Amino acid sequence: MTTTADTTAQRRASVEDLVLEHLPLARSVAAHYRNRGEPYDDLVQVAYLGLVKAAQRFDPDTGHRFAAYAAPTITGEVRRHFRDHGWNVRPPRRLQELRARLLAEDADTPEEVLAQRLDATVAEVRAARQASNAYSAVSLDAAHGPEDVPLCELLADDADDTAAVDDALTLRRITAGLDERERRILHLRFYREATQSEIAAEIGVSQMQVSRLLAALLHRLRDQLGDQMPVRDSGDTLERGRSGLLAAEPAWSRIPSSSSTSTSWAA
């Protein structure tokens, strides 16, 4: 007889398995948003949080693949982090620091007085005040458009898999011209997360040949993506300009990371 405790334990184990299996997917989402002003380790933690949420909400009985279900949730979590904590346009650090100090001052204080008090020029005080416009602070309840629809109602749902369908079609298109060996190389590199040496042993060529084959493959994929940002293989990371490819299968589109950051989850 299955008890409630047994069911809870099984559910927790299922969530843990999904999270552990898809950590590379979460890191890949974080990697896509690196170098945008937020620490990469913070982005990884936020992506892990999104992964845990997706694992807790996922219903395997729907027949959907977890990777396609989880990627929009993870991406949404990272984007919310930027919305709540990041700069849309990142000003110089000195202006950021000056802006923070200005927040503690009376808004009616003359700029000349503020400049003297804060050891800055009048021009810097003005620039720091203008920099506030670069910081995102828009309420999701704010009315938008001629019909005053709340902004939150215009945002896509995390579970919306329209992007995943589009991504799958894109992947199918750009990989249609690959031969069996090329597909095998991509599968080993980005799904099995094999090293170039391991791939070389698997397909019977040298590590140098694998390196050249990967470079050529990724350049071809970049060219087929047209005016989207380039694809490139750099050590253990695959960086793509099109974030949506993260959600699509095959799973070799996931990006492995050298980050050793760990995570935890709740039942």
PDB file of N, CA and C in Angstrom, residues 16 43-44 65 70 81 84 87 91 95 107 112-113 126 130 132 158 171 193 195 204 214 221 228 231 244 250 263:
ATOM      1  N   GLU A  16      14.456  15.853  -7.935  1.00  0.00           N
ATOM      2  CA  GLU A  16      15.916  15.884  -7.820  1.00  0.00           C
ATOM      3  C   GLU A  16      16.571  15.320  -9.072  1.00  0.00           C
ATOM      4  N   LEU A  43      23.896  34.683 -12.018  1.00  0.00           N
ATOM      5  CA  LEU A  43      22.985  34.239 -13.071  1.00  0.00           C
ATOM      6  C   LEU A  43      22.789  32.728 -13.028  1.00  0.00           C
ATOM      7  N   VAL A  44      23.871  32.005 -12.734  1.00  0.00           N
ATOM      8  CA  VAL A  44      23.767  30.546 -12.627  1.00  0.00           C
ATOM      9  C   VAL A  44      22.812  30.161 -11.500  1.00  0.00           C
ATOM     10  N   ARG A  65       8.377  17.058 -23.380  1.00  0.00           N
ATOM     11  CA  ARG A  65       9.766  16.866 -22.960  1.00  0.00           C
ATOM     12  C   ARG A  65      10.118  17.919 -21.919  1.00  0.00           C
ATOM     13  N   ALA A  70      11.135  23.308 -19.503  1.00  0.00           N
ATOM     14  CA  ALA A  70      11.904  24.033 -18.489  1.00  0.00           C
ATOM     15  C   ALA A  70      12.592  25.276 -19.025  1.00  0.00           C
ATOM     16  N   HIS A  81      15.355  38.544 -13.116  1.00  0.00           N
ATOM     17  CA  HIS A  81      16.491  39.000 -12.311  1.00  0.00           C
ATOM     18  C   HIS A  81      17.057  40.294 -12.890  1.00  0.00           C
ATOM     19  N   ASP A  84      14.653  43.183 -12.226  1.00  0.00           N
ATOM     20  CA  ASP A  84      14.598  43.641 -10.838  1.00  0.00           C
ATOM     21  C   ASP A  84      15.921  44.172 -10.315  1.00  0.00           C
ATOM     22  N   TRP A  87      20.674  46.935 -14.915  1.00  0.00           N
ATOM     23  CA  TRP A  87      20.569  48.188 -15.667  1.00  0.00           C
ATOM     24  C   TRP A  87      20.235  47.854 -17.107  1.00  0.00           C
ATOM     25  N   PRO A  91      25.626  52.533 -16.954  1.00  0.00           N
ATOM     26  CA  PRO A  91      26.491  53.716 -16.924  1.00  0.00           C
ATOM     27  C   PRO A  91      27.849  53.364 -16.316  1.00  0.00           C
ATOM     28  N   LEU A  95      29.394  56.891 -12.023  1.00  0.00           N
ATOM     29  CA  LEU A  95      28.050  57.469 -12.064  1.00  0.00           C
ATOM     30  C   LEU A  95      27.056  56.603 -11.290  1.00  0.00           C
ATOM     31  N   ALA A 107      15.987  65.901  -2.923  1.00  0.00           N
ATOM     32  CA  ALA A 107      15.851  66.104  -4.363  1.00  0.00           C
ATOM     33  C   ALA A 107      15.837  67.577  -4.750  1.00  0.00           C
ATOM     34  N   GLU A 112      24.736  72.598  -7.600  1.00  0.00           N
ATOM     35  CA  GLU A 112      26.036  73.123  -7.178  1.00  0.00           C
ATOM     36  C   GLU A 112      26.368  72.680  -5.755  1.00  0.00           C
ATOM     37  N   VAL A 113      25.358  72.697  -4.881  1.00  0.00           N
ATOM     38  CA  VAL A 113      25.561  72.268  -3.493  1.00  0.00           C
ATOM     39  C   VAL A 113      25.853  70.771  -3.438  1.00  0.00           C
ATOM     40  N   ARG A 126      24.551  65.944 -12.791  1.00  0.00           N
ATOM     41  CA  ARG A 126      23.489  65.878 -13.792  1.00  0.00           C
ATOM     42  C   ARG A 126      23.494  64.527 -14.503  1.00  0.00           C
ATOM     43  N   GLN A 130      20.596  61.593 -14.631  1.00  0.00           N
ATOM     44  CA  GLN A 130      20.095  61.052 -15.889  1.00  0.00           C
ATOM     45  C   GLN A 130      20.283  59.539 -15.946  1.00  0.00           C
ATOM     46  N   SER A 132      19.710  57.488 -13.762  1.00  0.00           N
ATOM     47  CA  SER A 132      18.585  56.804 -13.119  1.00  0.00           C
ATOM     48  C   SER A 132      17.592  56.282 -14.151  1.00  0.00           C
ATOM     49  N   ASP A 158       5.188  31.451 -18.619  1.00  0.00           N
ATOM     50  CA  ASP A 158       6.392  30.626 -18.590  1.00  0.00           C
ATOM     51  C   ASP A 158       6.169  29.283 -19.272  1.00  0.00           C
ATOM     52  N   LEU A 171      16.098  24.580 -35.447  1.00  0.00           N
ATOM     53  CA  LEU A 171      17.143  23.560 -35.357  1.00  0.00           C
ATOM     54  C   LEU A 171      17.034  22.556 -36.497  1.00  0.00           C
ATOM     55  N   GLU A 193      28.340  15.783 -23.755  1.00  0.00           N
ATOM     56  CA  GLU A 193      29.359  16.644 -23.154  1.00  0.00           C
ATOM     57  C   GLU A 193      30.741  15.986 -23.190  1.00  0.00           C
ATOM     58  N   THR A 195      34.598  15.326 -24.380  1.00  0.00           N
ATOM     59  CA  THR A 195      35.731  16.166 -24.755  1.00  0.00           C
ATOM     60  C   THR A 195      36.108  15.875 -26.199  1.00  0.00           C
ATOM     61  N   GLY A 204      37.122   7.749 -34.503  1.00  0.00           N
ATOM     62  CA  GLY A 204      38.319   7.246 -35.157  1.00  0.00           C
ATOM     63  C   GLY A 204      39.147   8.267 -35.910  1.00  0.00           C
ATOM     64  N   LEU A 214      34.592  20.571 -35.624  1.00  0.00           N
ATOM     65  CA  LEU A 214      33.668  21.347 -34.795  1.00  0.00           C
ATOM     66  C   LEU A 214      33.636  22.810 -35.220  1.00  0.00           C
ATOM     67  N   LEU A 221      26.627  26.495 -39.060  1.00  0.00           N
ATOM     68  CA  LEU A 221      25.388  26.787 -38.339  1.00  0.00           C
ATOM     69  C   LEU A 221      25.188  28.289 -38.197  1.00  0.00           C
ATOM     70  N   GLN A 228      21.492  36.510 -37.286  1.00  0.00           N
ATOM     71  CA  GLN A 228      21.516  36.347 -35.847  1.00  0.00           C
ATOM     72  C   GLN A 228      22.956  36.295 -35.384  1.00  0.00           C
ATOM     73  N   VAL A 231      27.617  31.790 -33.828  1.00  0.00           N
ATOM     74  CA  VAL A 231      27.787  30.617 -32.991  1.00  0.00           C
ATOM     75  C   VAL A 231      29.276  30.327 -32.923  1.00  0.00           C
ATOM     76  N   GLY A 244      16.591  31.206 -27.899  1.00  0.00           N
ATOM     77  CA  GLY A 244      15.526  30.229 -28.020  1.00  0.00           C
ATOM     78  C   GLY A 244      16.012  28.841 -28.336  1.00  0.00           C
ATOM     79  N   PRO A 250      17.422  18.505 -30.588  1.00  0.00           N
ATOM     80  CA  PRO A 250      18.088  17.629 -29.647  1.00  0.00           C
ATOM     81  C   PRO A 250      18.841  18.365 -28.562  1.00  0.00           C
ATOM     82  N   THR A 263      23.695  23.756  -6.205  1.00  0.00           N
ATOM     83  CA  THR A 263      22.364  24.259  -5.906  1.00  0.00           C
ATOM     84  C   THR A 263      21.635  23.282  -5.019  1.00  0.00           C
TER      85      THR A 263
END
